[in-house]
Amino acid sequence: MCINLTDLNRACPKDSYLLPKIDKLVNSTVGHELLSFMDAFLGYHQIPLAEEDKEKTSFVVDTGFYCYKVMPFGLKNTRTTYQQLVNKVFETLIGKTMEVYVDDMITKSIKEVDHVQDLEETFKLLQTYAMKLNP
């Protein structure tokens, strides 16, 4: 199934929120003894749409009229919206024990002995906000 969101994308202003620079994120891991790489399950599909916005994503098929309940693929601001979400969720850890680029996350520990505690902090926030990771 393919939903054409061209008109909706034209009607929405572009979000000017900047994504992090990959080279800066990679460089920030230098000197850390242990890294854990994580990938968010379904990424921005974990973001529920506001009730008043669901109708804007409506589509019709032979069996009826439907609307998305979560952010659909194809909207022009999905990456920046998701980046803003993860920056807010992990704001206390980013730059210290964690780096995040859209749906890719790294928990980093300067000392290997601290890694379990650093991961626990990451998982606690994931659990608090009901965010899921790919296994």
Backbone as ProteinMPNN parsed JSONL, in Angstrom:
{"seq_chain_A": "MCINLTDLNRACPKDSYLLPKIDKLVNSTVGHELLSFMDAFLGYHQIPLAEEDKEKTSFVVDTGFYCYKVMPFGLKNTRTTYQQLVNKVFETLIGKTMEVYVDDMITKSIKEVDHVQDLEETFKLLQTYAMKLNP", "coords_chain_A": {"N_chain_A": [[0.845, -1.17, 0.0], [0.525, 2.22, -0.751], [0.614, 5.465, 0.332], [-0.142, 8.685, -0.684], [1.319, 11.492, 0.391], [1.869, 13.982, -0.528], [0.376, 16.432, -0.837], [-0.199, 17.033, 1.847], [2.415, 17.335, 2.843], [3.174, 19.601, 1.386], [1.532, 21.493, 2.57], [2.5, 21.685, 5.132], [4.813, 23.468, 7.13], [8.395, 23.451, 6.741], [10.419, 21.882, 9.133], [12.985, 23.371, 10.806], [14.794, 22.283, 12.543], [17.965, 21.117, 13.393], [19.75, 18.167, 12.556], [22.053, 16.138, 14.438], [25.637, 16.33, 13.863], [27.213, 13.752, 12.238], [30.006, 13.134, 12.255], [30.865, 14.462, 14.554], [29.483, 13.048, 16.532], [30.623, 10.488, 16.251], [33.315, 11.073, 16.858], [32.986, 11.722, 19.538], [32.981, 9.359, 20.875], [35.514, 8.446, 21.179], [38.076, 7.149, 23.206], [36.488, 5.865, 25.018], [35.931, 2.88, 26.829], [33.95, 0.965, 26.43], [31.188, 0.39, 24.292], [27.733, 0.388, 23.509], [25.559, -0.372, 20.98], [22.414, 0.647, 19.824], [19.198, 0.297, 18.294], [16.259, 1.922, 17.518], [13.066, 0.45, 17.685], [10.993, 0.446, 14.986], [11.335, 3.178, 14.895], [10.254, 6.414, 14.241], [7.632, 5.602, 14.07], [6.779, 5.093, 16.559], [5.786, 7.379, 17.588], [2.907, 8.811, 18.651], [0.174, 10.253, 16.848], [-1.319, 13.469, 17.244], [-4.69, 13.768, 18.239], [-6.228, 15.609, 16.732], [-4.768, 15.689, 14.397], [-4.856, 13.259, 13.132], [-6.881, 12.911, 11.219], [-5.842, 14.268, 9.049], [-4.155, 12.499, 7.858], [-5.677, 10.697, 6.532], [-6.98, 8.011, 4.493], [-8.492, 6.148, 1.818], [-9.694, 2.906, 1.21], [-10.885, -0.122, -0.372], [-12.288, -1.341, 1.704], [-12.961, 0.658, 3.463], [-12.594, 3.799, 5.303], [-9.682, 5.143, 6.626], [-7.3, 6.238, 9.15], [-4.03, 7.248, 10.121], [-2.605, 6.327, 13.253], [-0.212, 6.711, 14.349], [2.894, 8.432, 13.615], [3.282, 8.546, 10.179], [5.263, 6.984, 7.549], [6.912, 9.018, 5.205], [6.204, 11.644, 5.72], [7.482, 14.953, 5.673], [8.821, 15.993, 7.916], [9.506, 13.975, 9.686], [12.017, 12.863, 10.518], [13.305, 15.014, 11.855], [11.417, 15.568, 13.818], [11.463, 13.189, 15.275], [14.135, 13.24, 16.132], [14.085, 15.478, 17.825], [12.411, 14.462, 19.794], [13.942, 12.259, 20.878], [16.153, 13.682, 21.758], [15.031, 15.171, 23.813], [14.062, 13.133, 25.54], [16.472, 11.832, 26.269], [18.045, 13.867, 27.289], [19.5, 14.253, 29.686], [21.535, 12.448, 29.487], [22.818, 12.615, 27.004], [25.847, 13.348, 25.422], [27.253, 12.739, 27.656], [26.991, 9.91, 28.679], [25.801, 8.913, 26.502], [24.904, 8.973, 23.014], [22.868, 10.099, 20.343], [21.437, 9.58, 17.211], [18.849, 10.229, 15.358], [17.141, 7.342, 15.063], [19.161, 5.737, 15.955], [21.239, 4.751, 18.59], [23.825, 5.162, 21.023], [25.247, 3.888, 23.883], [27.796, 4.854, 25.928], [30.782, 4.207, 27.722], [33.329, 5.419, 29.718], [34.896, 3.9, 31.436], [34.966, 0.39, 31.568], [33.812, -0.905, 33.77], [31.73, 0.733, 34.516], [29.743, 0.408, 32.683], [27.396, -1.226, 32.848], [25.812, 0.181, 34.685], [25.513, 2.578, 33.238], [24.065, 1.634, 31.034], [21.764, 0.82, 32.399], [20.675, 3.307, 33.141], [20.037, 4.307, 30.618], [18.148, 2.357, 29.744], [16.203, 2.694, 31.679], [15.146, 5.217, 31.066], [14.183, 4.64, 28.484], [12.196, 2.794, 29.181], [10.551, 4.399, 30.842], [9.469, 6.169, 28.972], [8.207, 4.429, 27.299], [9.522, 3.483, 25.026], [10.72, 1.393, 22.438], [13.241, -1.003, 21.521], [14.997, -2.527, 18.753], [15.634, -6.021, 18.792]], "CA_chain_A": [[0.0, 0.0, 0.0], [1.282, 3.456, -0.829], [-0.215, 6.639, 0.606], [0.466, 9.893, -1.227], [1.247, 12.579, 1.364], [2.43, 15.164, -1.182], [-0.385, 17.64, -0.498], [0.012, 17.306, 3.273], [3.78, 17.856, 2.972], [3.183, 20.98, 0.867], [0.804, 22.357, 3.514], [3.232, 21.777, 6.402], [6.1, 24.171, 7.042], [9.577, 22.622, 7.006], [10.999, 22.021, 10.461], [14.392, 23.733, 10.616], [15.602, 21.658, 13.585], [19.132, 20.486, 12.792], [20.186, 16.856, 13.028], [23.447, 16.183, 14.896], [26.659, 16.011, 12.862], [27.684, 12.383, 12.452], [31.429, 13.089, 12.609], [30.979, 14.889, 15.954], [29.013, 11.931, 17.361], [31.644, 9.434, 16.184], [34.48, 11.554, 17.611], [32.676, 11.778, 20.968], [33.134, 8.026, 21.471], [36.944, 8.16, 21.324], [38.548, 7.063, 24.584], [35.561, 5.084, 25.835], [36.317, 1.47, 26.814], [32.854, 0.086, 26.01], [30.072, 1.021, 23.588], [26.6, -0.469, 23.147], [24.806, 0.234, 19.891], [20.994, 0.289, 19.877], [18.385, 0.799, 17.203], [14.866, 2.024, 17.968], [12.096, -0.372, 16.972], [10.057, 1.231, 14.175], [11.67, 4.6, 14.949], [9.225, 7.434, 14.432], [6.296, 4.992, 14.171], [6.438, 5.055, 17.981], [5.253, 8.685, 17.97], [1.471, 8.901, 18.361], [-0.304, 11.51, 16.276], [-2.328, 14.191, 18.012], [-6.036, 13.411, 17.787], [-6.682, 16.542, 15.695], [-3.964, 15.518, 13.191], [-5.092, 11.943, 12.519], [-7.727, 13.082, 10.031], [-5.004, 14.78, 7.96], [-3.455, 11.363, 7.245], [-6.707, 9.739, 6.132], [-6.931, 7.388, 3.175], [-9.651, 5.296, 1.545], [-9.485, 1.651, 0.495], [-12.163, -0.782, -0.653], [-12.979, -1.73, 2.936], [-13.365, 1.789, 4.29], [-11.852, 5.038, 5.518], [-8.747, 4.923, 7.726], [-6.35, 7.293, 9.498], [-2.882, 6.783, 10.899], [-2.603, 6.632, 14.687], [1.179, 7.073, 14.64], [3.514, 9.184, 12.532], [3.512, 7.668, 9.029], [6.406, 7.147, 6.66], [6.663, 9.905, 4.081], [6.037, 13.043, 6.103], [8.79, 15.582, 5.509], [9.461, 16.368, 9.182], [9.584, 12.843, 10.611], [13.365, 12.705, 11.106], [13.578, 16.083, 12.817], [10.499, 15.383, 14.95], [11.983, 12.088, 16.089], [15.375, 13.703, 16.775], [13.69, 16.338, 18.944], [11.88, 13.578, 20.835], [15.011, 11.536, 21.579], [16.98, 14.663, 22.469], [14.321, 15.518, 25.043], [14.035, 11.938, 26.396], [17.807, 11.492, 26.756], [18.813, 15.102, 27.484], [20.409, 14.159, 30.83], [22.621, 11.51, 29.174], [23.5, 12.952, 25.745], [27.124, 14.025, 25.608], [27.94, 12.153, 28.815], [27.053, 8.456, 28.526], [24.964, 8.511, 25.382], [24.782, 9.788, 21.807], [21.691, 9.661, 19.597], [21.192, 10.131, 15.877], [17.515, 9.794, 14.961], [16.763, 6.116, 15.773], [20.37, 5.006, 16.346], [21.703, 5.216, 19.894], [25.038, 4.548, 21.577], [25.59, 4.131, 25.286], [29.258, 4.8, 25.961], [31.335, 4.258, 29.076], [34.776, 5.649, 29.752], [35.431, 2.702, 32.09], [34.137, -0.794, 31.349], [33.075, -1.252, 34.992], [30.557, 1.612, 34.635], [28.846, 0.23, 31.545], [26.091, -1.758, 33.255], [25.069, 1.305, 35.275], [25.176, 3.497, 32.149], [22.971, 1.007, 30.293], [20.561, 0.87, 33.236], [20.109, 4.655, 33.015], [19.44, 4.37, 29.279], [16.954, 1.513, 29.71], [15.192, 3.293, 32.555], [14.479, 6.261, 30.277], [13.414, 3.957, 27.443], [11.011, 2.228, 29.82], [9.708, 5.518, 31.3], [8.774, 6.754, 27.823], [7.639, 3.311, 26.541], [10.198, 3.347, 23.747], [11.174, 0.028, 22.233], [14.438, -1.201, 20.701], [15.103, -3.771, 18.005], [16.456, -6.98, 19.548]], "C_chain_A": [[0.897, 1.241, 0.0], [0.321, 4.624, -0.646], [0.527, 7.873, 0.102], [0.244, 11.041, -0.244], [1.775, 13.893, 0.789], [1.703, 16.441, -0.777], [-0.205, 18.026, 0.967], [1.41, 17.893, 3.501], [3.894, 19.285, 2.461], [2.557, 21.949, 1.865], [1.56, 22.566, 4.825], [4.536, 22.546, 6.224], [7.255, 23.22, 7.363], [10.11, 22.929, 8.396], [12.493, 22.274, 10.286], [15.317, 23.16, 11.686], [16.745, 20.887, 12.934], [19.418, 19.117, 13.407], [21.638, 16.978, 13.489], [24.406, 15.847, 13.754], [27.267, 14.659, 13.21], [29.142, 12.349, 12.894], [31.646, 13.508, 14.057], [30.553, 13.76, 16.896], [30.051, 10.807, 17.394], [32.861, 9.833, 17.019], [34.23, 11.559, 19.117], [32.806, 10.418, 21.659], [34.597, 7.645, 21.688], [37.316, 8.158, 22.811], [37.616, 6.294, 25.514], [35.908, 3.599, 25.699], [35.219, 0.573, 26.269], [31.722, 0.905, 25.409], [28.985, -0.016, 23.354], [25.773, 0.281, 22.116], [23.374, -0.272, 19.93], [20.263, 0.949, 18.721], [16.931, 0.787, 17.66], [13.959, 1.187, 17.07], [11.078, 0.532, 16.291], [10.248, 2.741, 14.278], [10.496, 5.523, 15.195], [7.809, 6.871, 14.436], [5.876, 4.827, 15.634], [5.827, 6.377, 18.455], [3.767, 8.74, 17.634], [1.116, 10.264, 17.77], [-1.304, 12.158, 17.226], [-3.697, 13.878, 17.403], [-6.497, 14.304, 16.63], [-5.896, 16.405, 14.383], [-4.21, 14.197, 12.476], [-5.882, 12.063, 11.218], [-6.914, 13.537, 8.813], [-4.255, 13.664, 7.233], [-4.435, 10.32, 6.713], [-6.491, 9.218, 4.716], [-8.115, 6.432, 3.05], [-9.187, 4.062, 0.789], [-10.847, 1.004, 0.307], [-12.967, -1.095, 0.607], [-13.355, -0.558, 3.838], [-12.375, 2.94, 4.328], [-10.962, 4.846, 6.742], [-7.861, 6.145, 7.942], [-5.191, 6.655, 10.261], [-3.061, 7.184, 12.358], [-1.223, 7.083, 15.142], [1.754, 7.792, 13.429], [3.827, 8.253, 11.363], [4.817, 7.959, 8.296], [6.009, 8.129, 5.561], [6.394, 11.349, 4.439], [7.41, 13.71, 6.117], [9.504, 15.904, 6.815], [9.643, 15.211, 10.16], [10.949, 12.726, 11.292], [13.633, 13.77, 12.164], [12.654, 15.984, 14.035], [11.012, 14.293, 15.873], [13.265, 12.502, 16.811], [15.058, 14.599, 17.966], [13.176, 15.501, 20.113], [13.004, 12.894, 21.596], [15.948, 12.487, 22.299], [16.339, 15.047, 23.792], [14.343, 14.339, 26.032], [15.395, 11.7, 27.047], [18.66, 12.712, 27.077], [19.798, 15.024, 28.643], [21.618, 13.261, 30.54], [23.433, 11.891, 27.942], [24.746, 13.791, 26.032], [27.91, 13.489, 26.788], [28.108, 10.655, 28.607], [26.275, 7.978, 27.315], [25.069, 9.501, 24.229], [23.619, 9.217, 21.014], [21.64, 10.37, 18.255], [19.917, 9.485, 15.348], [17.188, 8.508, 15.727], [17.958, 5.241, 16.156], [20.951, 5.614, 17.61], [22.962, 4.46, 20.313], [25.106, 4.911, 23.057], [27.083, 3.883, 25.376], [29.742, 4.954, 27.4], [32.839, 4.433, 28.998], [35.466, 4.439, 30.367], [34.447, 1.546, 31.915], [33.284, -1.126, 32.57], [31.808, -0.407, 35.177], [29.469, 1.307, 33.603], [27.46, -0.289, 31.933], [25.226, -0.642, 33.849], [24.637, 2.297, 34.195], [24.021, 2.94, 31.308], [21.665, 1.033, 31.093], [19.884, 2.238, 33.154], [19.415, 4.823, 31.663], [18.127, 3.594, 29.252], [15.841, 2.056, 30.596], [14.419, 4.381, 31.801], [13.655, 5.654, 29.149], [12.111, 3.407, 28.008], [10.042, 3.329, 30.265], [8.875, 6.068, 30.162], [8.206, 5.694, 26.87], [8.226, 3.208, 25.125], [10.784, 1.94, 23.644], [12.399, 0.005, 21.31], [14.291, -2.459, 19.871], [15.977, -4.728, 18.798], [17.867, -7.094, 18.98]], "O_chain_A": [[1.915, 1.277, 0.691], [-0.661, 4.756, -1.376], [1.696, 8.075, 0.431], [-0.882, 11.506, -0.066], [2.093, 14.815, 1.541], [2.342, 17.428, -0.414], [-0.075, 19.207, 1.291], [1.566, 18.842, 4.268], [4.625, 20.094, 3.033], [3.0, 23.091, 1.99], [1.287, 23.523, 5.551], [5.279, 22.301, 5.274], [7.104, 22.297, 8.163], [10.236, 24.09, 8.785], [13.189, 21.462, 9.676], [16.496, 23.509, 11.735], [16.517, 20.091, 12.024], [19.338, 18.938, 14.622], [22.376, 17.826, 12.988], [24.034, 15.165, 12.8], [27.764, 14.445, 14.316], [29.484, 11.61, 13.817], [32.524, 12.963, 14.727], [31.181, 13.539, 17.931], [30.322, 10.241, 18.454], [33.376, 9.029, 17.796], [35.173, 11.414, 19.895], [32.748, 10.336, 22.886], [34.883, 6.626, 22.316], [36.923, 9.047, 23.566], [37.939, 6.098, 26.685], [36.151, 3.114, 24.594], [35.513, -0.478, 25.7], [31.345, 1.956, 25.926], [29.28, -1.168, 23.036], [25.342, 1.412, 22.342], [23.139, -1.474, 20.054], [20.653, 2.011, 18.237], [16.429, -0.234, 18.131], [14.079, 1.219, 15.845], [10.381, 1.299, 16.956], [9.409, 3.504, 13.797], [9.823, 5.433, 16.222], [6.869, 7.591, 14.773], [4.735, 4.459, 15.912], [5.397, 6.48, 19.604], [3.4, 8.719, 16.459], [1.685, 11.288, 18.147], [-2.046, 11.468, 17.926], [-3.827, 13.742, 16.186], [-7.086, 13.818, 15.665], [-6.314, 16.949, 13.362], [-3.809, 14.038, 11.323], [-5.578, 11.388, 10.235], [-7.267, 13.222, 7.677], [-3.775, 13.862, 6.117], [-4.049, 9.176, 6.472], [-5.905, 9.888, 3.865], [-8.664, 5.968, 4.05], [-8.393, 4.153, -0.147], [-11.855, 1.531, 0.779], [-14.197, -1.11, 0.57], [-13.998, -0.756, 4.869], [-11.459, 3.04, 3.511], [-11.447, 4.426, 7.793], [-7.692, 6.975, 7.049], [-5.361, 5.653, 10.955], [-3.601, 8.249, 12.658], [-1.073, 7.743, 16.17], [1.17, 7.764, 12.346], [4.557, 7.276, 11.53], [5.39, 9.042, 8.416], [4.892, 8.071, 5.046], [6.357, 12.204, 3.555], [8.393, 13.096, 6.529], [10.723, 16.075, 6.801], [9.907, 15.438, 11.34], [11.026, 12.514, 12.502], [14.132, 13.461, 13.246], [13.067, 16.285, 15.155], [11.002, 14.443, 17.095], [13.459, 12.153, 17.975], [15.7, 14.487, 19.01], [13.467, 15.792, 21.273], [13.03, 12.935, 22.826], [16.488, 12.139, 23.348], [17.039, 15.229, 24.788], [14.612, 14.527, 27.219], [15.47, 11.401, 28.239], [19.885, 12.604, 27.132], [20.844, 15.671, 28.592], [22.612, 13.307, 31.265], [24.607, 11.535, 27.84], [24.712, 14.78, 26.764], [29.106, 13.754, 26.911], [29.22, 10.175, 28.386], [26.106, 6.774, 27.118], [25.291, 10.695, 24.429], [23.401, 8.005, 21.005], [21.78, 11.59, 18.17], [19.922, 8.323, 14.94], [16.976, 8.569, 16.938], [17.776, 4.12, 16.632], [21.135, 6.828, 17.703], [23.136, 3.282, 20.0], [25.033, 6.081, 23.431], [27.578, 2.837, 24.955], [29.187, 5.723, 28.184], [33.532, 3.691, 28.301], [36.506, 4.001, 29.876], [33.241, 1.714, 32.097], [32.15, -1.582, 32.422], [30.911, -0.8, 35.922], [28.387, 1.894, 33.653], [26.456, 0.173, 31.392], [24.039, -0.544, 33.54], [23.515, 2.803, 34.234], [23.116, 3.677, 30.918], [20.59, 1.244, 30.529], [18.657, 2.32, 33.102], [18.337, 5.411, 31.578], [17.108, 4.11, 28.792], [14.661, 1.889, 30.285], [13.193, 4.455, 31.887], [12.541, 6.108, 28.885], [11.052, 3.536, 27.393], [8.833, 3.194, 30.077], [7.705, 6.4, 30.352], [7.773, 6.02, 25.764], [7.524, 2.89, 24.165], [11.274, 1.376, 24.622], [12.567, 0.866, 20.447], [13.542, -3.363, 20.241], [16.956, -4.306, 19.412], [18.682, -7.856, 19.499]]}, "name": "protein", "num_of_chains": 1, "seq": "MCINLTDLNRACPKDSYLLPKIDKLVNSTVGHELLSFMDAFLGYHQIPLAEEDKEKTSFVVDTGFYCYKVMPFGLKNTRTTYQQLVNKVFETLIGKTMEVYVDDMITKSIKEVDHVQDLEETFKLLQTYAMKLNP"}
